[in-house]
CSV table of C-alpha atoms in Angstrom, one decimal:
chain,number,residue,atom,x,y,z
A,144,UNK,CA,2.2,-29.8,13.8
A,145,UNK,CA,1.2,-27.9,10.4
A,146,UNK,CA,1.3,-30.3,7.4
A,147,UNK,CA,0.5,-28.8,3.7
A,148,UNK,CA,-0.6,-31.1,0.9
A,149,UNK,CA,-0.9,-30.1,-2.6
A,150,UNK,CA,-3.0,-31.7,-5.0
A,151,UNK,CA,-4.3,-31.6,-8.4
A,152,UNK,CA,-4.0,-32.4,-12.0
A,153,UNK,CA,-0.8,-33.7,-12.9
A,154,UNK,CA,-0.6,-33.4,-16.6
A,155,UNK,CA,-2.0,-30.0,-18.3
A,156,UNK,CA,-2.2,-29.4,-22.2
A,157,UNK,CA,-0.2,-26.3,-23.6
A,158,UNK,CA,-1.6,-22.8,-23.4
A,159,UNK,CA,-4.1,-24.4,-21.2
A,160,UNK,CA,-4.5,-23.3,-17.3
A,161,UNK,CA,-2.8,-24.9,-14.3
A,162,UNK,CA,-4.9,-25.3,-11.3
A,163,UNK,CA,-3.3,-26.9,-7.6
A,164,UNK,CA,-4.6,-26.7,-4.0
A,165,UNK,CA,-3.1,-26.9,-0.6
A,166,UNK,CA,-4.5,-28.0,2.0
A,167,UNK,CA,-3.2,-26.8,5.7
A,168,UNK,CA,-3.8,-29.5,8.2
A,169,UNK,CA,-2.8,-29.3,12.4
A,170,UNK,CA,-3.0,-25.7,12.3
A,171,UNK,CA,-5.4,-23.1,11.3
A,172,UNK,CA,-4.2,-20.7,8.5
A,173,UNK,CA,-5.6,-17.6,10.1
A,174,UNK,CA,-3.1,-18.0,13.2
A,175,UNK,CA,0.7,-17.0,13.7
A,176,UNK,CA,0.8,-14.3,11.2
A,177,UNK,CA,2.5,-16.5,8.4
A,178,UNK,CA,2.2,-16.0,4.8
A,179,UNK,CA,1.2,-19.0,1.9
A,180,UNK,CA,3.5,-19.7,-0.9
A,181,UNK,CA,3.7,-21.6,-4.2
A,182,UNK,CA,7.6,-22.7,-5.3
A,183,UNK,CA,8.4,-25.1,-7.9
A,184,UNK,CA,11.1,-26.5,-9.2
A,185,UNK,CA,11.9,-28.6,-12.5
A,186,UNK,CA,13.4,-31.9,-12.6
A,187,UNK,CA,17.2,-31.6,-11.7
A,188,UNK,CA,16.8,-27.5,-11.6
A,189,UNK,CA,17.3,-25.0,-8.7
A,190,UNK,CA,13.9,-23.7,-6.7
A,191,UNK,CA,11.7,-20.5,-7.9
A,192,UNK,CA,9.4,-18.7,-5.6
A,193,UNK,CA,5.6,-18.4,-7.2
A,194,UNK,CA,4.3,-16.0,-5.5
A,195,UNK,CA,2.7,-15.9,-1.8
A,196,UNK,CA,-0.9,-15.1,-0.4
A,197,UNK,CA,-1.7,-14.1,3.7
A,198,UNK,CA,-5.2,-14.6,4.9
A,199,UNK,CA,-6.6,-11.3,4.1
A,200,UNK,CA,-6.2,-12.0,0.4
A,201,UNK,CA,-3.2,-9.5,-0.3
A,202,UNK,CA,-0.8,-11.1,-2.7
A,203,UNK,CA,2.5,-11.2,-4.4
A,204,UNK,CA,3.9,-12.6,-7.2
A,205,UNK,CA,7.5,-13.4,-8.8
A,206,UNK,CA,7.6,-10.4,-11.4
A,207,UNK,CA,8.5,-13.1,-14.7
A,208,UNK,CA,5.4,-15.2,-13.7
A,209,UNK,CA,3.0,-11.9,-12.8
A,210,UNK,CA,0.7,-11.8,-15.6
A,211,UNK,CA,0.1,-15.4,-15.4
A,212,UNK,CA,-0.6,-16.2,-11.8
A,213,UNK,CA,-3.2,-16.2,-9.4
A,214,UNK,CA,-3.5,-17.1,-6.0
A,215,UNK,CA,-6.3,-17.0,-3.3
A,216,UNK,CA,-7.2,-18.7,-0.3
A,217,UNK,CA,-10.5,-20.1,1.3
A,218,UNK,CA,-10.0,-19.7,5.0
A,219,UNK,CA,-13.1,-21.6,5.5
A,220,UNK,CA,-11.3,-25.1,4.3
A,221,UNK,CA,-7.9,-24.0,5.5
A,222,UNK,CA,-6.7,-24.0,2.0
A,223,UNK,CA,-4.9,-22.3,-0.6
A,224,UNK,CA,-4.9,-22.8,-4.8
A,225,UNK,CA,-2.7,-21.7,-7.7
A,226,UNK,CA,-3.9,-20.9,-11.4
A,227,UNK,CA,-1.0,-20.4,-13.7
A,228,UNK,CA,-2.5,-19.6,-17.1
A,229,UNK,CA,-1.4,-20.2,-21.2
A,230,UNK,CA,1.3,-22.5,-19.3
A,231,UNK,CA,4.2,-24.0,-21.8
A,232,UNK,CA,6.4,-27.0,-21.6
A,233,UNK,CA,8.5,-24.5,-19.7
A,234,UNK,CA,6.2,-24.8,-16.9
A,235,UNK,CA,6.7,-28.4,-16.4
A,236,UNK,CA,7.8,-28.4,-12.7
A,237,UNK,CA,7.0,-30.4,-9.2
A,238,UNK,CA,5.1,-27.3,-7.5
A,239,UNK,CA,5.6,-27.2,-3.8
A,240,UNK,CA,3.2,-25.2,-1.4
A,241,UNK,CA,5.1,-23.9,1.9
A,242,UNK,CA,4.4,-21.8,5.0
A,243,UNK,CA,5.9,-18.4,4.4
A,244,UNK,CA,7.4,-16.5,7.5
A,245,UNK,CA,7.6,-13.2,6.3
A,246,UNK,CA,8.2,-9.3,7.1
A,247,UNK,CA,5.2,-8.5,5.8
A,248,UNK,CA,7.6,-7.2,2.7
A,249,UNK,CA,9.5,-10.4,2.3
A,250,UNK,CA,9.8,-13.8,3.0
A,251,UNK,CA,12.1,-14.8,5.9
A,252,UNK,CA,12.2,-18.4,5.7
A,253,UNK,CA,9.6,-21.4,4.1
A,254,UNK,CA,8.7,-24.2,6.2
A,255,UNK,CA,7.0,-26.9,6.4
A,256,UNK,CA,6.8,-27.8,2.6
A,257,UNK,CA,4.3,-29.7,1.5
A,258,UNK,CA,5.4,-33.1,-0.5
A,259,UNK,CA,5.3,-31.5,-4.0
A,260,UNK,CA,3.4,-32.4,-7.0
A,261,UNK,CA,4.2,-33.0,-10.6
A,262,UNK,CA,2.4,-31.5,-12.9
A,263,UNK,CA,4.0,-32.1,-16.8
A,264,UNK,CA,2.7,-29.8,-19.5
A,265,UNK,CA,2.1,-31.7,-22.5
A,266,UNK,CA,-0.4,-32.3,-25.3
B,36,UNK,CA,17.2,-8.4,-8.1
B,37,UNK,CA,19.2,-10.3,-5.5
B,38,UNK,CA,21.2,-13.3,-6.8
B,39,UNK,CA,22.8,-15.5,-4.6
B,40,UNK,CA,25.5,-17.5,-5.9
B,41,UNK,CA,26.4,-20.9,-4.0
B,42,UNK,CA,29.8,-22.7,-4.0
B,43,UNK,CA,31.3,-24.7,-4.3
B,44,UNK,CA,28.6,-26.6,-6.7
B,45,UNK,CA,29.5,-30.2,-5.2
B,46,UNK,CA,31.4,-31.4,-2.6
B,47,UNK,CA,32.8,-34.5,-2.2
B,48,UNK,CA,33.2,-35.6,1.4
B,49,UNK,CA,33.6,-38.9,3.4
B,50,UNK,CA,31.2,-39.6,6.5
B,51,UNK,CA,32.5,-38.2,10.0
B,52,UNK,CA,34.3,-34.9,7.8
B,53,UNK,CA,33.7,-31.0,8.3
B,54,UNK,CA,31.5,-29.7,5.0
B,55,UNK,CA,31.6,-25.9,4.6
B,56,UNK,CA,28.8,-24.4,3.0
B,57,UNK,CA,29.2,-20.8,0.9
B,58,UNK,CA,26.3,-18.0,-0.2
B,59,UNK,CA,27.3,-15.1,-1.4
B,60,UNK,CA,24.8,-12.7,-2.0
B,61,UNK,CA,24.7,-9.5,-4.7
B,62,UNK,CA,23.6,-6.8,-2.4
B,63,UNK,CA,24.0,-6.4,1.4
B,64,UNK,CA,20.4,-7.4,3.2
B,65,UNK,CA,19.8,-8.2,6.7
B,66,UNK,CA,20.9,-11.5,8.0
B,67,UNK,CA,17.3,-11.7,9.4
B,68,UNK,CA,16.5,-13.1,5.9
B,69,UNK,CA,19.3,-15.7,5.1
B,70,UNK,CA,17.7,-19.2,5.4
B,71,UNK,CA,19.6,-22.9,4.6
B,72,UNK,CA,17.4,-25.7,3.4
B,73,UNK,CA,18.7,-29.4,2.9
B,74,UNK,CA,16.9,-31.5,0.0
B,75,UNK,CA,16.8,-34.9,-0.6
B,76,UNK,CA,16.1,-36.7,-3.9
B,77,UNK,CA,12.4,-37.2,-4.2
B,78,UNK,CA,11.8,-34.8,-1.0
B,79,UNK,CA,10.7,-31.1,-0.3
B,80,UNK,CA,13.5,-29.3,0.7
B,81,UNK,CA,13.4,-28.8,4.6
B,82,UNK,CA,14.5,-25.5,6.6
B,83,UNK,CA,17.7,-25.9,8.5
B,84,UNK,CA,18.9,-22.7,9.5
B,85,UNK,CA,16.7,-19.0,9.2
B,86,UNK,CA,18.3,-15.5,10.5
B,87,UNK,CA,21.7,-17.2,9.2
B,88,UNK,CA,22.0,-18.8,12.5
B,89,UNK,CA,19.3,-20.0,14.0
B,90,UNK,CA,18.8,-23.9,14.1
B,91,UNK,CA,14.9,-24.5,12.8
B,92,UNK,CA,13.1,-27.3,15.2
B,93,UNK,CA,14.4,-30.1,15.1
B,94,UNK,CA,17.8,-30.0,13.7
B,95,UNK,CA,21.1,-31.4,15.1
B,96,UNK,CA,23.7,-29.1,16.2
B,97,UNK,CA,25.9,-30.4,13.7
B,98,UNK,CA,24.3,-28.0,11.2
B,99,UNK,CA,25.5,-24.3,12.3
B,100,UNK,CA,25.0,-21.5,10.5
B,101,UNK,CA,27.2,-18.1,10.2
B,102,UNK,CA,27.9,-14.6,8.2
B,103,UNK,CA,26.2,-11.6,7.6
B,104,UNK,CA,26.6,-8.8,4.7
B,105,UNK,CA,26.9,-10.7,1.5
B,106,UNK,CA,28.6,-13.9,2.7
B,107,UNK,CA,27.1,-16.9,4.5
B,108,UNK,CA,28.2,-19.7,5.6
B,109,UNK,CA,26.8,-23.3,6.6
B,110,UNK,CA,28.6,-25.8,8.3
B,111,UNK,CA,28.0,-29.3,9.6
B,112,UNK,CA,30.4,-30.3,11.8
B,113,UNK,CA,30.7,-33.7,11.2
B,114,UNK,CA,28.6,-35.7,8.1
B,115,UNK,CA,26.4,-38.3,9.1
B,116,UNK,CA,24.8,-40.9,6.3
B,117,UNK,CA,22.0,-38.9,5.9
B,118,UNK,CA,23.9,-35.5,5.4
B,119,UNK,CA,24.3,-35.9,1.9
B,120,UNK,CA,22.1,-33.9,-0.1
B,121,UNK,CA,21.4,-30.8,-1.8
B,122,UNK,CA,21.5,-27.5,0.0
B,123,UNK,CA,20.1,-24.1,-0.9
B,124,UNK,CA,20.3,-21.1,0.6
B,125,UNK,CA,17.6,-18.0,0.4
B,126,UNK,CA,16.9,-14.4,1.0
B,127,UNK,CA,13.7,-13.2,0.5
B,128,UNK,CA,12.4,-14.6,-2.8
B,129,UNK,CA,15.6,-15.4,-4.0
B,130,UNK,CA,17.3,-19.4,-3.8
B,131,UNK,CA,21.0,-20.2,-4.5
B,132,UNK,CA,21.5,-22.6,-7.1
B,133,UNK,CA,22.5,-25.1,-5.0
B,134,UNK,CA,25.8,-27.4,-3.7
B,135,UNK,CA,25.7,-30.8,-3.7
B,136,UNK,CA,27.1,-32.9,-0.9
B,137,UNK,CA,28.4,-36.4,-1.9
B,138,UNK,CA,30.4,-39.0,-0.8
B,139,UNK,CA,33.5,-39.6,-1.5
């Protein structure tokens, strides 16, 4: 059974850079064709899709957070990281990593989630 | 852009009752991408229904999903306890803004 566990810092300084990993365990990432994706959502707020990665490296990324976000993925560690740069309080969000079953144009459905992280932008 | 708009925005319901679920989407897409999640406070949301209709592993057959076009539907049949919660709906990138299910 796939399980996805995000981690890293959980408070960031404005206009500094945001940096998470997920780690997939009980499955490799390479297998069943599925897609990566970062979501978050702040507190007491509805979800926003990230942007997604698939194994080969190709990417995508919500349009409003484009020339802010990175993803890539290290196949080797079954793994997966986010880098959201010049990040505001705006940004302050629990960030979710999920598997992403998608057409290869879009995402059909997200599952499993991981737990979610925290991460509060402040100085 | 797709919006999907959810109502109603809370429901207020006693244990053992029928909820009914709406998404209504801005354009016609395929029903192949209409998935329901259910969120608890504190939890990852979790995937209930994907294709509109299909039940994801695991999930009672209380939960049923139904629609196609620009209207969805989710229904649970009868609430247990643990129904209550936040659900969202999705297609493609796009999440509903959520209805919550409370008790009465």
């Amino acid at each position: 059974q796939v399980q996805l566990q995000e981690s890293g810092p959980g408070l960031v300084k404005p206009s500094q850079t945001l940096s998470l990993t997920c780690t997939v365990s009980g499955g490799s990432m390479s297998s069943g064709g599925y897609y990566w994706s970062w979501i978050r959502q702040p507190a007491g707020k509805g979800l926003e899709w990230i942007g997604r990665i698939y194994t080969s490296g190709s990417t995508k990324y919500n349009p409003s957070l484009q020339s802010r976000v990175s993803i890539s993925v290290d196949t080797s560690r079954n793994r997966f990281s986010l880098r959201l740069t010049s990040v505001t309080a705006a940004d302050t969000a629990v960030y979710y990593c999920a598997r992403d079953r998608n057409s290869g144009w879009h995402s059909e459905w997200f599952g499993p989630w991981g737990q979610g992280t925290l991460v509060t932008v402040s100085s | 852009e797709i919006v999907l708009t959810q109502s109603p925005g809370t429901l207020s319901l006693s244990p053992g009752e029928r909820a009914t679920l709406s998404c209504r989407a801005s354009q016609i897409y395929s029903s192949n991408y209409l998935a329901w999640y259910q969120q608890k406070p504190g939890q990852a949301p979790r995937l209930l229904i994907y294709g509109a209709s299909r039940r994801a592993t695991g999930i009672p057959d209380r939960f049923s999903g139904s629609g196609s076009g620009t209207d969805f539907t989710l229904t649970i049949s009868r609430l247990e306890p643990e129904d209550f919660a936040v659900y969202y709906c999705q297609q493609y990138e796009t999440f509903g803004q959520g209805t919550k299910v409370e008790i009465k």
